[in-house]
Amino acid sequence: MKQFTLKFTEENLKRHLDYNKNLIFTIRDEPKGGQGDVTIIDGVIYELILIGYITMKGTWNTFWKSEGFSSKEEYETEIHRIYGDDSTKKLYIHVLNILPSVGE
């Protein structure tokens, strides 16, 4: 088990935590960790429980609600703004589960 870092904008982090603070889905352009690795988000420890990849032409846009966006169109606009329009580009889906605090 290793610790890795994920960066979020304040707005993006709020979207994620407001939707579901216990299970976070986030897409990145490279793998940030491996299954079982941990990261700290907003002072809380999360375990990377699943990582996989798809291409920009794949079904990545089905994750819009899980990432806290209000519409598929808003999500697509943000993903294309960040990662461009290359349909062969790999995007890595990271699924993170909150770990209980010590003593709970």
PDB file of N, CA and C in Angstrom, residues 21 39-46 98-99 101:
ATOM      1  N   LYS A  21     -19.581  11.740  -0.303  1.00  0.00           N
ATOM      2  CA  LYS A  21     -18.260  11.857   0.326  1.00  0.00           C
ATOM      3  C   LYS A  21     -17.648  10.490   0.630  1.00  0.00           C
ATOM      4  N   THR A  39      -5.017   7.812  -0.405  1.00  0.00           N
ATOM      5  CA  THR A  39      -4.787   9.234  -0.592  1.00  0.00           C
ATOM      6  C   THR A  39      -5.597   9.988   0.460  1.00  0.00           C
ATOM      7  N   ILE A  40      -5.181  11.189   0.744  1.00  0.00           N
ATOM      8  CA  ILE A  40      -5.898  12.029   1.698  1.00  0.00           C
ATOM      9  C   ILE A  40      -6.597  13.139   0.924  1.00  0.00           C
ATOM     10  N   ILE A  41      -7.910  13.211   1.121  1.00  0.00           N
ATOM     11  CA  ILE A  41      -8.725  14.222   0.464  1.00  0.00           C
ATOM     12  C   ILE A  41      -9.477  14.980   1.535  1.00  0.00           C
ATOM     13  N   ASP A  42      -9.249  16.268   1.601  1.00  0.00           N
ATOM     14  CA  ASP A  42      -9.916  17.125   2.580  1.00  0.00           C
ATOM     15  C   ASP A  42      -9.733  16.592   4.009  1.00  0.00           C
ATOM     16  N   GLY A  43      -8.535  16.094   4.291  1.00  0.00           N
ATOM     17  CA  GLY A  43      -8.207  15.600   5.630  1.00  0.00           C
ATOM     18  C   GLY A  43      -8.705  14.208   5.957  1.00  0.00           C
ATOM     19  N   VAL A  44      -9.264  13.506   4.974  1.00  0.00           N
ATOM     20  CA  VAL A  44      -9.837  12.175   5.187  1.00  0.00           C
ATOM     21  C   VAL A  44      -9.098  11.171   4.302  1.00  0.00           C
ATOM     22  N   ILE A  45      -8.877   9.968   4.814  1.00  0.00           N
ATOM     23  CA  ILE A  45      -8.158   8.934   4.063  1.00  0.00           C
ATOM     24  C   ILE A  45      -9.134   8.149   3.189  1.00  0.00           C
ATOM     25  N   TYR A  46      -8.762   8.001   1.919  1.00  0.00           N
ATOM     26  CA  TYR A  46      -9.523   7.217   0.949  1.00  0.00           C
ATOM     27  C   TYR A  46      -8.628   6.130   0.374  1.00  0.00           C
ATOM     28  N   ILE A  98     -13.985   5.884   1.178  1.00  0.00           N
ATOM     29  CA  ILE A  98     -13.525   6.474   2.427  1.00  0.00           C
ATOM     30  C   ILE A  98     -13.165   5.368   3.414  1.00  0.00           C
ATOM     31  N   LEU A  99     -12.098   5.549   4.149  1.00  0.00           N
ATOM     32  CA  LEU A  99     -11.746   4.599   5.212  1.00  0.00           C
ATOM     33  C   LEU A  99     -12.244   5.126   6.544  1.00  0.00           C
ATOM     34  N   SER A 101     -12.375   6.240  10.319  1.00  0.00           N
ATOM     35  CA  SER A 101     -11.362   6.838  11.189  1.00  0.00           C
ATOM     36  C   SER A 101     -10.965   5.856  12.264  1.00  0.00           C
TER      37      SER A 101
END
